[in-house]
Amino acid sequence: MATPWQWLGRRSLFGKYVTTFVGLVIAVLATSGGAEIWFAYRDRKAELLQAQVEKADDGAQRVEQFLAELQRQISWVTRASTVTQAQRRADYERVLRHTPAIAQLIELDSRGRKVLRVNRSGTVTGSSEDYSHAPVFQAANALSAWLGPVTFAADGPHMQIAVADSGSDPGVTIADVELKYLSDIVNGIQAGPGVYAYITTASGMLIAGTNPLRPLRGRELSHLPQIAALGHTADGTISVGRNLDGESVLAASAPIPKMKWWLLVEQPLAQALDPVYDLLGRLAVILVLALVLCIGAGILLARWMTVPIQAVRAGAARLAAGQFNQKIEIHTGDEIEALGDEFNDMAARLQDSYAKLELKVEERTRDLAQSVRELQALEEVGLALAASLDLSAVLATIVMRSVELAAADGGAIYSYDATRHAFNLAEAHGLDPAFLAAVKEVRIKRTDGLLNEVAARKVPVQIPQIANAQDFPLRGATLNAGFRSALIVPLVGPEDLLGVLVIERRREGYFPAATVGLMQTFANQSVLAMRNARLFHQVEDKGKQLAIANEHKSLFFANMSHELRTPLNAVLGFAELLQDGLYGELPERAKQVLTRIQANGTHLLGLINDVLDLSKIEAGELTLSLADYSMRNVIETVVAATDSLARTKNLYVASEIAQDLPRGHGDERRLAQVLLNIVSNAIKFTDKGGVTISAEAQGSSFRLAITDTGAGIAPEDQARIFDAFQQGDNTITKEKGGTGLG
């Protein structure tokens, strides 16, 4: 469903003018009338409430005066304690005659027993009724007067007032007060049509009231909103409430603090706002008349405005169709005529703009094509950088693209040789062979004025006229080659100048700023290519040097191991012959020395074999002899081989082998060598206890564990002991020995 604004937007301009004009006038009148009604309602309500608050305050004061007068009458009959009972009775009867609101008077002695009761029916003397524990007696003794709560009987509401007698042994006088006489007070409050008043207790019980509340004494009124709000307003004003029939009323209240009562004055809202309703009727009549006048005036105004606008619209349609020679004829003498003239001027300007626009489109097309060529060139250079480490090929691509995009005639890249302080031609494009030969034969020095300036400032330098630049390098040869202007862009690396990019043209003048920026980009890519080539050659040289060094090391280890093992085997052989007595019987001391020679020689031979194995592993020449083997036999062989070494240190070597171990497949000798090496190390670094070898099958592999009771390896050493020639604590190593080849 369309909104009002959408519906209005789809209507004609005529309808919009009429609708908007009529709506605006009606809105103004409605707003003005509404504001007037609101202020009238507010003022009338405030005036009525103020009057009712004043009536309520006046009535509350009269009620307090009524109660004060009753208290004064009762206090009069409690004067001296020496008054006789007959005098007291006569006083009581006099009070009853002059005060109709007091129904009866009761006198209590000092012990709280009733001694006299006087009412309008007669007099009763003496009684056994005991009031000593009743609030009426205790409170009257403690206070000057006691005002009791409201009670309701068939003849209306009642309350008791108790006053202590004067004297040294005082009694108490109790007065039974009929509160129906409060109706005389509230009846005097009525003023205005429908106004009524009533008095309630703090809990909302009706004590007295005018019509229509007079017959409802004793009824609970706490459900009424104005009664529920009693005590919650600062000034006694309650504003709008409800009567017993559910009709809205204006209500005002005033407290009677002494009794905790409330006096309320109310008036039906419909009667109170009669002047406001009359005003609303008059405004409705005015609004209808204004609506009729607005519709007529709106139609006339809309026709006066829309006819020339229709002419402007038709002229605009002709302009949109390209009929720029058609004029809009409007003669209203106002802004619409000026608008038509503006359309006519716009048509003339559009004819000129179309011609200029075509030229701009051609220029933008050329610029866009140039940008595309620049992006393609940058992409080509980037691909060359990523795909090739051939510095000459990359630089040749950069020079060629630089010359093309700069609309130049030739260019070259010169690399800078820091040791010779000279520039060397690296690559060129568009240069004549004779000029290129002259450039290669002549050494261009950095100390030349222009090149030195470029190297020092590290910013591009333009030479619009080479003929006027006396310090231009190879100026004569350049002019002979036909070049008249140049652009020199430095190739600046992180450390220093790496070279220059020179772009030359056969016409004089400056290069555009965009071209200079693009050449700087190509210069940066040239620097990147030079650095990549230099780093690649450095890495390549370092790799070759490392490979040669590693080959020499492996060859040295192999040769040295072989050269050391050959004489050592001879020494061990001769020592064994001497020990066997082949050359005669030796003294016991000499035999002990030979035993030490054999032990140390055997140890040294083992170290040489380890070095030889290490060199074979690094050279990739170590081969394994694969075959089936028994893991139990391997472990038992290692235990038997290390048992004597362990017994010399009072240690044990034990094994814990699972019963169902399957056969393994691998190099049994190398596996035994590894276990023997680890167990030997464990024995070497264990002083008490022993070493245990455990083995079990886990899937398709064996799990071997060697546990010893030695000092162990510190956590910070556990990561590096597996590197070549690395060991744990150097102090222990010096004591126990070892090379770190294990």
XYZ file of C-alpha atoms in Angstrom:
742
model
C 0.000 0.000 0.000
C 1.408 3.400 -1.004
C 2.164 5.959 1.688
C 0.599 9.474 1.484
C 3.918 10.909 0.287
C 4.220 8.242 -2.447
C 0.638 8.905 -3.533
C 1.299 12.656 -3.676
C 4.576 12.117 -5.587
C 2.724 10.295 -8.408
C 0.189 13.098 -8.922
C 0.464 15.937 -11.459
C 2.085 19.241 -10.581
C -1.347 20.902 -10.573
C -2.642 18.386 -8.029
C 0.504 18.753 -5.941
C 0.151 22.534 -5.787
C -3.512 22.376 -4.799
C -3.001 19.563 -2.300
C 0.083 21.169 -0.781
C -1.480 24.638 -0.537
C -4.712 23.368 1.005
C -2.851 21.002 3.305
C -0.499 23.759 4.446
C -3.316 26.169 5.283
C -5.340 23.463 7.018
C -2.222 22.396 8.954
C -1.593 25.983 10.061
C -5.222 26.470 11.109
C -5.324 23.074 12.812
C -2.073 23.749 14.625
C -3.222 27.205 15.702
C -6.640 25.939 16.773
C -5.139 22.947 18.531
C -2.706 25.161 20.398
C -5.513 27.521 21.388
C -7.661 24.612 22.572
C -4.727 23.151 24.478
C -3.926 26.414 26.231
C -7.608 27.022 26.941
C -7.932 23.513 28.338
C -4.788 23.908 30.430
C -5.772 27.339 31.782
C -9.361 26.281 32.495
C -8.177 23.141 34.244
C -5.583 25.033 36.291
C -8.172 27.698 37.230
C -10.738 25.115 38.330
C -8.162 23.097 40.252
C -6.901 26.206 42.027
C -10.449 27.089 43.055
C -11.106 23.545 44.263
C -7.826 23.461 46.198
C -8.816 26.677 47.956
C -12.255 25.225 48.776
C -10.648 22.044 50.076
C -8.169 23.966 52.255
C -10.997 26.133 53.639
C -13.143 23.088 54.377
C -10.227 21.283 56.068
C -9.666 24.289 58.345
C -13.378 24.373 59.248
C -13.280 20.661 60.110
C -10.265 21.239 62.361
C -12.101 24.165 64.003
C -15.139 21.923 64.516
C -13.006 19.289 66.275
C -11.180 21.935 68.296
C -14.516 23.361 69.481
C -15.644 19.884 70.567
C -12.393 19.399 72.455
C -12.835 22.794 74.136
C -16.406 21.939 75.253
C -15.222 18.628 76.702
C -12.288 20.260 78.454
C -14.710 22.719 80.115
C -16.495 19.963 82.064
C -13.169 18.497 83.333
C -12.195 21.525 85.433
C -11.702 21.005 89.209
C -11.658 17.626 90.858
C -13.710 18.987 93.802
C -16.846 19.202 91.643
C -19.582 16.898 92.934
C -21.145 14.231 90.847
C -24.395 16.193 90.623
C -22.511 19.227 89.356
C -20.652 17.011 86.890
C -23.955 15.603 85.623
C -25.400 19.092 85.268
C -22.331 20.176 83.285
C -22.607 17.134 81.047
C -26.316 17.863 80.354
C -25.512 21.487 79.546
C -22.861 20.409 77.028
C -25.277 17.961 75.389
C -27.899 20.707 75.016
C -25.514 23.178 73.432
C -23.443 20.728 71.337
C -25.638 18.422 69.167
C -22.610 16.599 67.776
C -21.834 15.072 71.213
C -24.158 12.084 71.694
C -23.080 11.151 75.280
C -20.460 11.835 77.964
C -18.862 9.225 80.228
C -16.802 9.895 83.366
C -14.135 7.403 84.537
C -12.484 7.534 87.938
C -8.741 7.474 88.395
C -8.732 3.650 88.249
C -10.549 3.548 84.919
C -14.002 2.483 86.185
C -17.118 4.149 84.819
C -18.851 6.291 87.427
C -21.211 8.413 85.279
C -22.783 8.313 81.812
C -25.059 11.044 80.455
C -26.753 10.873 77.034
C -29.889 12.310 75.515
C -31.944 9.370 76.811
C -31.022 9.703 80.494
C -28.324 9.424 83.150
C -26.628 6.311 84.542
C -24.494 6.458 87.709
C -22.131 3.790 88.888
C -21.057 0.758 86.844
C -18.733 -2.199 86.959
C -17.309 -1.444 83.479
C -13.517 -1.303 83.607
C -11.724 0.968 81.082
C -8.324 0.772 82.791
C -6.729 -1.165 79.922
C -8.543 0.609 77.108
C -6.603 3.082 74.910
C -9.223 5.709 75.651
C -8.232 5.730 79.331
C -4.462 5.192 79.020
C -3.961 7.717 76.222
C -6.075 10.380 77.922
C -3.965 10.078 81.063
C -0.777 10.486 79.094
C -1.930 13.263 76.742
C -3.995 16.402 77.042
C -6.656 14.826 74.791
C -7.177 11.628 72.866
C -8.990 11.508 69.517
C -10.179 8.026 68.744
C -10.639 6.278 65.389
C -13.797 6.559 63.299
C -16.430 3.865 63.823
C -19.553 3.365 61.789
C -22.993 2.573 63.245
C -26.489 2.482 61.840
C -27.034 6.179 62.560
C -23.720 7.199 60.995
C -20.007 7.529 61.809
C -18.836 8.101 65.390
C -15.587 8.832 67.176
C -14.498 9.281 70.812
C -12.659 12.197 72.400
C -11.121 11.591 75.848
C -9.758 14.349 78.110
C -8.114 13.813 81.517
C -9.721 15.626 84.469
C -7.696 18.153 86.415
C -6.580 17.525 89.986
C -4.205 15.259 91.922
C -6.234 12.077 91.382
C -7.796 12.752 87.995
C -10.303 10.716 86.128
C -11.137 10.835 82.411
C -14.111 12.307 80.535
C -15.064 10.480 77.318
C -17.273 12.099 74.673
C -19.031 10.099 71.942
C -19.133 12.387 68.862
C -21.536 11.914 65.921
C -19.607 12.828 62.733
C -22.736 13.150 60.586
C -22.714 16.844 61.549
C -19.586 17.194 59.347
C -22.020 17.150 56.399
C -23.004 20.724 57.333
C -19.383 21.749 56.720
C -18.982 19.979 53.346
C -22.416 21.224 52.180
C -21.119 24.757 52.498
C -18.227 24.005 50.108
C -20.377 23.501 46.970
C -19.923 26.214 44.368
C -20.515 25.762 40.660
C -22.411 23.159 38.660
C -21.781 19.573 39.702
C -19.255 20.420 42.446
C -19.368 18.134 45.497
C -17.102 17.477 48.526
C -16.516 14.654 50.971
C -14.232 13.590 53.849
C -12.443 10.220 54.038
C -10.112 8.507 56.453
C -6.516 7.772 55.496
C -7.609 4.284 54.408
C -10.352 5.685 52.127
C -13.493 5.178 54.297
C -16.168 7.814 53.579
C -17.017 9.871 56.727
C -19.212 12.615 55.367
C -20.129 14.076 52.001
C -22.577 16.003 49.885
C -24.882 14.524 47.295
C -24.416 12.108 45.604
C -22.165 10.687 48.357
C -24.300 11.436 51.422
C -25.989 8.007 51.640
C -22.647 6.156 51.215
C -21.081 6.920 54.630
C -18.817 4.065 55.742
C -18.167 2.832 52.199
C -14.649 1.967 51.055
C -13.469 4.417 48.332
C -9.795 3.396 48.116
C -10.327 1.954 44.621
C -10.784 5.452 43.199
C -7.529 6.798 41.656
C -7.761 10.140 43.472
C -8.098 8.321 46.842
C -5.162 6.006 46.021
C -3.021 9.056 45.216
C -3.684 10.806 48.557
C -0.482 11.667 50.352
C 1.634 11.445 47.162
C 1.131 15.037 45.952
C 3.110 17.989 47.189
C 0.359 20.665 46.934
C -2.764 18.557 47.393
C -3.708 18.731 43.690
C -4.730 15.379 42.282
C -5.997 16.592 38.860
C -8.108 14.060 36.931
C -9.726 11.155 38.771
C -12.856 8.959 38.568
C -16.204 9.052 40.411
C -18.233 6.038 41.455
C -19.905 5.912 38.018
C -16.529 5.793 36.237
C -16.766 9.358 34.889
C -13.686 11.598 34.789
C -13.615 14.330 37.467
C -11.336 17.183 38.460
C -10.254 16.443 42.033
C -8.431 18.507 44.665
C -7.653 17.482 48.234
C -6.557 18.980 51.546
C -5.289 17.053 54.571
C -6.745 17.248 58.089
C -3.482 16.388 59.866
C -4.802 16.123 63.378
C -7.163 13.269 62.429
C -5.237 11.976 59.357
C -8.340 12.640 57.303
C -8.632 14.047 53.793
C -11.203 16.490 52.429
C -11.756 16.240 48.659
C -13.564 18.634 46.301
C -14.535 17.233 42.878
C -16.355 18.355 39.706
C -17.254 16.265 36.619
C -14.778 16.958 33.830
C -17.486 17.319 31.170
C -19.167 20.156 33.088
C -15.845 21.814 33.947
C -14.700 21.931 30.311
C -17.930 23.243 28.736
C -16.175 26.519 27.633
C -13.435 24.496 25.945
C -15.980 22.413 24.029
C -17.720 25.590 22.843
C -14.364 26.902 21.572
C -13.746 23.610 19.752
C -17.076 23.955 17.910
C -16.306 27.480 16.789
C -12.886 26.403 15.494
C -14.461 23.546 13.507
C -16.765 25.989 11.716
C -13.826 28.294 10.934
C -11.797 25.319 9.642
C -14.549 24.266 7.207
C -14.878 27.799 5.816
C -11.070 28.081 5.459
C -10.976 24.744 3.636
C -13.455 25.957 0.999
C -11.533 29.201 0.453
C -8.179 27.385 0.290
C -9.366 24.955 -2.371
C -10.527 27.820 -4.612
C -7.362 29.868 -4.092
C -5.176 26.780 -4.582
C -6.765 25.970 -7.941
C -6.212 29.513 -9.216
C -2.608 29.628 -7.957
C -1.803 26.194 -9.396
C -3.075 27.143 -12.873
C -1.111 30.374 -12.768
C 2.121 28.467 -12.004
C 1.758 25.200 -13.924
C 1.009 26.636 -17.401
C 4.489 28.252 -17.798
C 6.099 25.245 -16.152
C 4.496 23.026 -18.790
C 6.111 25.243 -21.422
C 9.511 24.820 -19.696
C 9.021 21.045 -19.596
C 8.235 20.890 -23.318
C 11.346 22.968 -24.073
C 13.484 20.699 -21.870
C 12.185 17.668 -23.760
C 13.257 19.282 -27.039
C 16.717 19.932 -25.547
C 16.944 16.300 -24.435
C 16.158 15.271 -28.004
C 19.089 17.367 -29.250
C 17.048 20.234 -30.721
C 19.289 22.981 -29.360
C 17.994 25.595 -31.847
C 14.456 25.595 -30.350
C 13.672 28.517 -28.015
C 11.402 28.465 -24.967
C 8.927 31.378 -25.126
C 7.643 32.465 -21.678
C 6.525 36.010 -20.809
C 5.439 35.892 -17.172
C 7.953 38.450 -15.936
C 8.985 36.287 -12.948
C 11.434 33.527 -12.028
C 9.840 31.055 -14.460
C 10.573 33.380 -17.371
C 14.164 33.641 -16.078
C 14.257 29.826 -15.931
C 13.194 29.651 -19.594
C 15.950 32.097 -20.524
C 18.462 29.952 -18.626
C 17.326 26.913 -20.620
C 17.865 28.842 -23.834
C 21.387 29.821 -22.713
C 22.063 26.232 -21.683
C 21.108 25.013 -25.150
C 23.700 27.330 -26.668
C 26.350 26.225 -24.215
C 25.528 22.559 -24.804
C 26.304 22.943 -28.482
C 29.769 24.239 -27.562
C 30.216 21.597 -24.852
C 29.557 18.707 -27.217
C 32.375 19.816 -29.456
C 34.754 20.247 -26.526
C 33.645 16.947 -25.009
C 34.672 15.040 -28.093
C 38.145 16.564 -27.844
C 38.388 15.689 -24.146
C 37.291 12.116 -24.850
C 40.073 11.769 -27.368
C 42.580 13.180 -24.861
C 41.365 10.871 -22.097
C 41.518 7.927 -24.489
C 45.125 8.735 -25.298
C 45.925 9.126 -21.575
C 44.231 5.829 -20.810
C 46.153 4.086 -23.572
C 49.363 5.571 -22.172
C 48.461 4.306 -18.679
C 47.772 0.856 -20.082
C 51.152 0.844 -21.844
C 52.834 1.927 -18.597
C 51.119 -0.843 -16.623
C 52.048 -3.407 -19.265
C 55.647 -2.205 -19.190
C 55.763 -2.424 -15.398
C 54.253 -5.906 -15.573
C 56.818 -6.983 -18.172
C 59.692 -5.663 -16.075
C 58.247 -7.304 -12.969
C 57.965 -10.646 -14.755
C 61.547 -10.282 -15.999
C 62.715 -9.621 -12.434
C 60.813 -12.646 -11.113
C 61.654 -15.068 -13.913
C 65.283 -14.268 -14.740
C 68.508 -13.692 -12.887
C 70.186 -12.494 -16.074
C 70.975 -8.874 -15.211
C 71.637 -7.900 -18.851
C 68.244 -9.182 -20.031
C 66.369 -7.388 -17.237
C 68.218 -4.091 -17.766
C 67.702 -4.313 -21.524
C 63.933 -4.680 -20.943
C 63.921 -1.704 -18.569
C 65.829 0.573 -20.984
C 63.651 -0.392 -23.942
C 60.376 0.226 -22.056
C 61.692 3.478 -20.540
C 62.504 4.887 -23.995
C 59.082 3.853 -25.355
C 57.001 5.258 -22.493
C 58.992 8.489 -22.238
C 58.430 9.133 -25.961
C 62.229 9.448 -26.213
C 64.654 8.479 -28.964
C 67.313 6.612 -26.998
C 68.504 5.631 -23.555
C 71.094 3.753 -21.565
C 71.798 2.367 -18.093
C 75.238 2.957 -16.608
C 76.480 0.946 -13.629
C 78.757 2.659 -11.146
C 82.134 1.118 -10.281
C 82.966 2.417 -6.804
C 86.595 1.195 -6.937
C 87.348 3.185 -10.116
C 84.853 6.020 -9.407
C 83.560 5.630 -12.949
C 80.370 4.735 -14.822
C 80.289 1.764 -17.195
C 77.686 1.234 -19.906
C 75.469 -1.706 -18.928
C 72.643 -1.658 -21.521
C 71.420 0.758 -24.216
C 68.478 1.150 -26.607
C 67.998 3.385 -29.657
C 71.635 4.553 -29.840
C 73.534 4.612 -33.142
C 76.415 2.087 -33.391
C 78.965 4.909 -33.800
C 77.667 6.742 -30.715
C 77.501 3.453 -28.791
C 81.158 2.710 -29.698
C 82.189 6.189 -28.531
C 80.405 5.629 -25.208
C 82.148 2.276 -24.647
C 85.615 3.625 -25.443
C 85.402 6.706 -23.194
C 85.460 6.319 -19.439
C 82.784 8.491 -17.793
C 83.992 9.768 -14.423
C 81.744 10.481 -11.463
C 83.737 13.647 -10.829
C 82.131 15.182 -13.930
C 80.048 18.101 -12.702
C 76.573 16.918 -13.745
C 77.030 13.280 -12.723
C 78.540 14.363 -9.415
C 75.448 16.521 -8.792
C 73.139 13.590 -9.583
C 75.151 11.284 -7.275
C 75.172 13.819 -4.458
C 71.495 14.890 -4.583
C 70.152 11.455 -5.596
C 67.226 13.073 -7.478
C 66.446 13.157 -11.221
C 68.041 16.009 -13.209
C 66.586 17.352 -16.469
C 68.722 18.909 -19.236
C 66.249 20.690 -21.575
C 69.139 21.871 -23.819
C 72.234 19.695 -23.965
C 74.000 22.330 -26.027
C 73.897 24.728 -23.058
C 75.005 22.104 -20.477
C 78.814 22.413 -20.561
C 79.282 19.647 -17.915
C 77.059 17.069 -19.678
C 79.120 13.852 -20.098
C 80.098 13.092 -23.716
C 78.360 16.303 -24.750
C 80.008 16.499 -28.181
C 79.260 12.896 -29.139
C 75.675 13.230 -27.889
C 75.063 16.352 -29.969
C 76.652 14.708 -33.019
C 74.235 11.778 -32.563
C 71.334 14.267 -32.826
C 70.145 14.301 -29.197
C 69.072 17.716 -27.812
C 67.535 17.053 -24.326
C 68.032 14.422 -21.651
C 66.785 13.130 -18.305
C 69.250 11.569 -15.826
C 67.720 9.412 -13.057
C 70.026 8.041 -10.297
C 69.927 4.362 -9.361
C 70.192 4.622 -5.574
C 70.668 1.499 -3.504
C 70.559 1.079 0.305
C 74.318 1.658 0.551
C 75.206 4.117 -2.193
C 74.777 5.007 -5.864
C 74.569 1.954 -8.155
C 74.349 3.772 -11.482
C 72.194 6.117 -13.593
C 69.392 5.809 -16.154
C 69.774 8.305 -19.047
C 66.843 9.041 -21.406
C 67.570 11.268 -24.455
C 65.373 12.997 -27.064
C 66.129 14.654 -30.406
C 64.058 17.712 -29.483
C 64.633 20.288 -26.787
C 62.430 20.805 -23.719
C 61.527 19.391 -20.316
C 60.054 15.951 -19.690
C 56.525 15.868 -18.095
C 56.385 15.299 -14.322
C 54.464 12.048 -14.821
C 57.226 10.780 -17.099
C 59.883 11.678 -14.505
C 57.946 9.734 -11.841
C 57.607 6.729 -14.131
C 61.338 6.799 -14.888
C 62.024 6.818 -11.135
C 59.936 3.641 -10.875
C 62.005 2.000 -13.618
C 65.165 3.202 -11.851
C 64.008 1.503 -8.625
C 63.386 -1.720 -10.527
C 66.848 -1.442 -12.058
C 68.306 -1.128 -8.546
C 66.343 -4.214 -7.498
C 67.658 -6.169 -10.490
C 71.259 -5.143 -9.742
C 70.931 -6.060 -6.073
C 69.305 -9.415 -6.908
C 72.064 -10.255 -9.373
C 74.761 -9.225 -6.900
C 73.174 -11.242 -4.064
C 72.743 -14.270 -6.331
C 76.388 -14.222 -7.349
C 77.443 -13.819 -3.723
C 75.290 -16.771 -2.631
C 76.535 -18.835 -5.570
C 80.181 -18.095 -4.680
C 79.596 -18.907 -1.012
C 77.878 -22.189 -1.953
C 80.781 -23.225 -4.145
C 83.269 -22.371 -1.404
C 81.270 -24.346 1.189
C 80.986 -27.359 -1.117
C 84.742 -27.338 -1.754
C 85.489 -26.984 1.964
C 83.117 -29.826 2.840
C 84.694 -32.042 0.174
C 88.178 -31.255 1.521
C 87.037 -32.027 5.072
C 85.515 -35.375 4.117
C 88.631 -36.269 2.085
C 90.863 -35.209 4.985
C 88.898 -37.356 7.456
C 89.025 -40.379 5.168
C 92.753 -40.006 4.435
C 93.704 -39.277 8.036
C 91.612 -42.159 9.345
C 93.281 -44.539 6.890
C 96.789 -43.161 7.550
C 96.306 -43.351 11.333
C 94.747 -46.832 11.352
C 97.534 -48.470 9.299
C 100.489 -47.744 11.682
C 98.204 -48.241 14.709
C 97.324 -51.755 13.583
C 101.074 -52.443 13.289
C 101.696 -51.129 16.808
C 98.900 -53.308 18.209
C 100.240 -56.340 16.287
C 103.811 -55.913 17.573
C 102.506 -55.360 21.118
C 100.553 -58.601 20.923
C 103.642 -60.491 19.648
C 105.738 -59.080 22.496
C 103.063 -60.045 25.022
C 102.870 -63.580 23.580
C 106.679 -64.006 24.122
C 107.580 -64.333 20.499
C 110.684 -62.233 21.121
C 111.462 -63.748 24.454
C 110.001 -63.691 27.890
C 109.341 -60.175 29.208
C 109.399 -58.970 32.793
C 106.039 -58.593 34.577
C 106.366 -54.813 34.602
C 106.891 -54.797 30.813
C 103.801 -57.004 30.352
C 101.703 -54.502 32.311
C 102.975 -51.690 30.088
C 102.109 -53.732 26.957
C 98.605 -54.342 28.352
C 98.104 -50.604 28.719
C 99.486 -50.033 25.218
C 97.019 -52.543 23.790
C 94.072 -51.067 25.717
C 94.828 -47.475 24.702
C 95.623 -48.530 21.132
C 92.336 -50.405 20.885
C 90.510 -47.342 22.232
C 92.282 -45.096 19.730
C 91.438 -47.527 16.900
C 87.753 -47.318 17.900
C 87.887 -43.503 17.745
C 89.504 -43.642 14.314
C 86.792 -46.051 13.119
C 84.116 -43.656 14.425
C 85.682 -40.770 12.521
C 85.834 -42.912 9.402
C 82.177 -43.894 9.785
C 81.239 -40.215 10.267
C 83.073 -39.248 7.080
C 81.286 -42.040 5.204
C 77.875 -40.881 6.483
C 78.525 -37.260 5.450
C 79.808 -38.404 2.058
C 76.764 -40.674 1.596
C 78.965 -43.728 1.144
C 77.890 -45.692 4.221
C 75.966 -48.816 3.145
C 73.848 -51.106 5.316
C 73.798 -54.899 5.201
C 70.105 -55.745 5.593
C 69.055 -59.193 6.804
C 66.783 -60.825 9.388
C 68.089 -60.784 12.973
C 67.058 -61.569 16.531
C 66.732 -58.543 18.793
C 67.250 -60.776 21.839
C 70.615 -61.989 20.441
C 71.703 -58.396 19.713
C 70.919 -57.246 23.278
C 72.550 -60.328 24.884
C 75.682 -59.734 22.774
C 75.879 -56.111 23.964
C 75.347 -57.159 27.602
C 78.112 -59.765 27.331
C 80.494 -57.281 25.682
C 79.986 -54.591 28.366
C 79.702 -56.841 31.409
C 83.443 -56.876 32.171
C 83.621 -53.060 31.857
C 80.673 -52.722 34.280
C 82.169 -55.170 36.834
C 85.382 -53.143 37.021
C 83.213 -50.237 38.388
C 81.043 -52.557 40.547
C 78.026 -51.899 38.288
C 75.452 -54.240 36.795
C 74.242 -54.539 33.213
C 70.743 -56.079 32.966
C 68.189 -56.640 30.219
C 64.371 -56.650 30.211
C 63.284 -58.275 26.947
C 59.667 -59.072 26.084
C 59.006 -62.807 25.603
C 57.188 -62.559 22.277
C 59.633 -60.380 20.318
C 59.425 -61.109 16.568
C 62.463 -61.212 14.278
C 63.649 -57.904 12.878
C 65.022 -56.894 9.490
C 68.007 -54.530 9.227
C 71.786 -54.193 9.711
C 72.457 -56.244 12.835
C 76.090 -55.141 13.146
C 75.279 -51.400 12.979
C 72.421 -51.827 15.459
C 74.723 -53.599 17.877
C 77.300 -50.830 17.355
C 74.731 -48.167 18.315
C 73.588 -50.064 21.424
C 77.177 -50.789 22.443
C 78.077 -47.116 22.106
C 75.093 -45.965 24.211
C 75.586 -48.644 26.910
C 79.313 -47.904 27.091
C 78.540 -44.211 27.598
C 75.992 -45.102 30.280
C 78.576 -47.199 32.137
C 81.190 -44.476 31.704
C 78.990 -41.821 33.347
C 77.498 -44.048 36.078
C 79.289 -44.465 39.423
C 76.689 -46.455 41.408
C 73.927 -48.859 40.444
C 73.934 -50.010 36.843
C 72.419 -49.963 33.362
C 69.233 -51.669 32.118
C 68.347 -52.414 28.460
C 64.604 -52.923 27.778
C 62.996 -53.984 24.491
C 59.405 -54.474 23.304
C 57.501 -54.575 20.048
C 55.270 -51.626 19.043
C 53.397 -52.310 15.825
C 55.967 -52.866 13.075
C 58.866 -51.394 15.102
C 60.989 -52.147 18.154
C 61.096 -49.804 21.142
C 64.498 -49.871 22.875
C 65.295 -47.992 26.096
C 68.638 -47.756 27.955
C 68.235 -46.601 31.560
C 71.122 -45.861 33.933
C 71.452 -44.575 37.500
C 74.041 -41.951 36.615
C 73.927 -38.156 36.846
C 71.893 -37.762 33.632
C 72.013 -34.895 31.121
C 70.966 -31.375 32.074
C 67.813 -30.104 30.229
C 69.720 -27.231 28.664
C 72.255 -29.733 27.143
C 69.722 -32.247 25.793
C 69.036 -30.258 22.622
C 72.656 -29.886 21.507
C 74.236 -33.264 22.349
C 72.960 -34.704 19.049
C 75.033 -32.209 17.049
C 78.432 -33.362 15.743
C 81.304 -33.144 18.252
C 78.963 -31.866 20.998
C 78.895 -33.222 24.552
C 77.229 -32.356 27.825
C 79.057 -30.888 30.837
C 82.698 -30.249 29.881
C 83.845 -30.922 33.440
C 82.454 -34.456 33.413
C 83.806 -34.958 29.887
C 87.345 -34.192 31.043
C 86.956 -36.722 33.863
C 85.240 -39.485 31.860
C 86.669 -38.889 28.338
C 84.898 -39.049 24.975
C 84.899 -37.230 21.620
C 81.248 -36.461 20.978
C 81.055 -38.744 17.910
C 78.556 -41.157 19.451
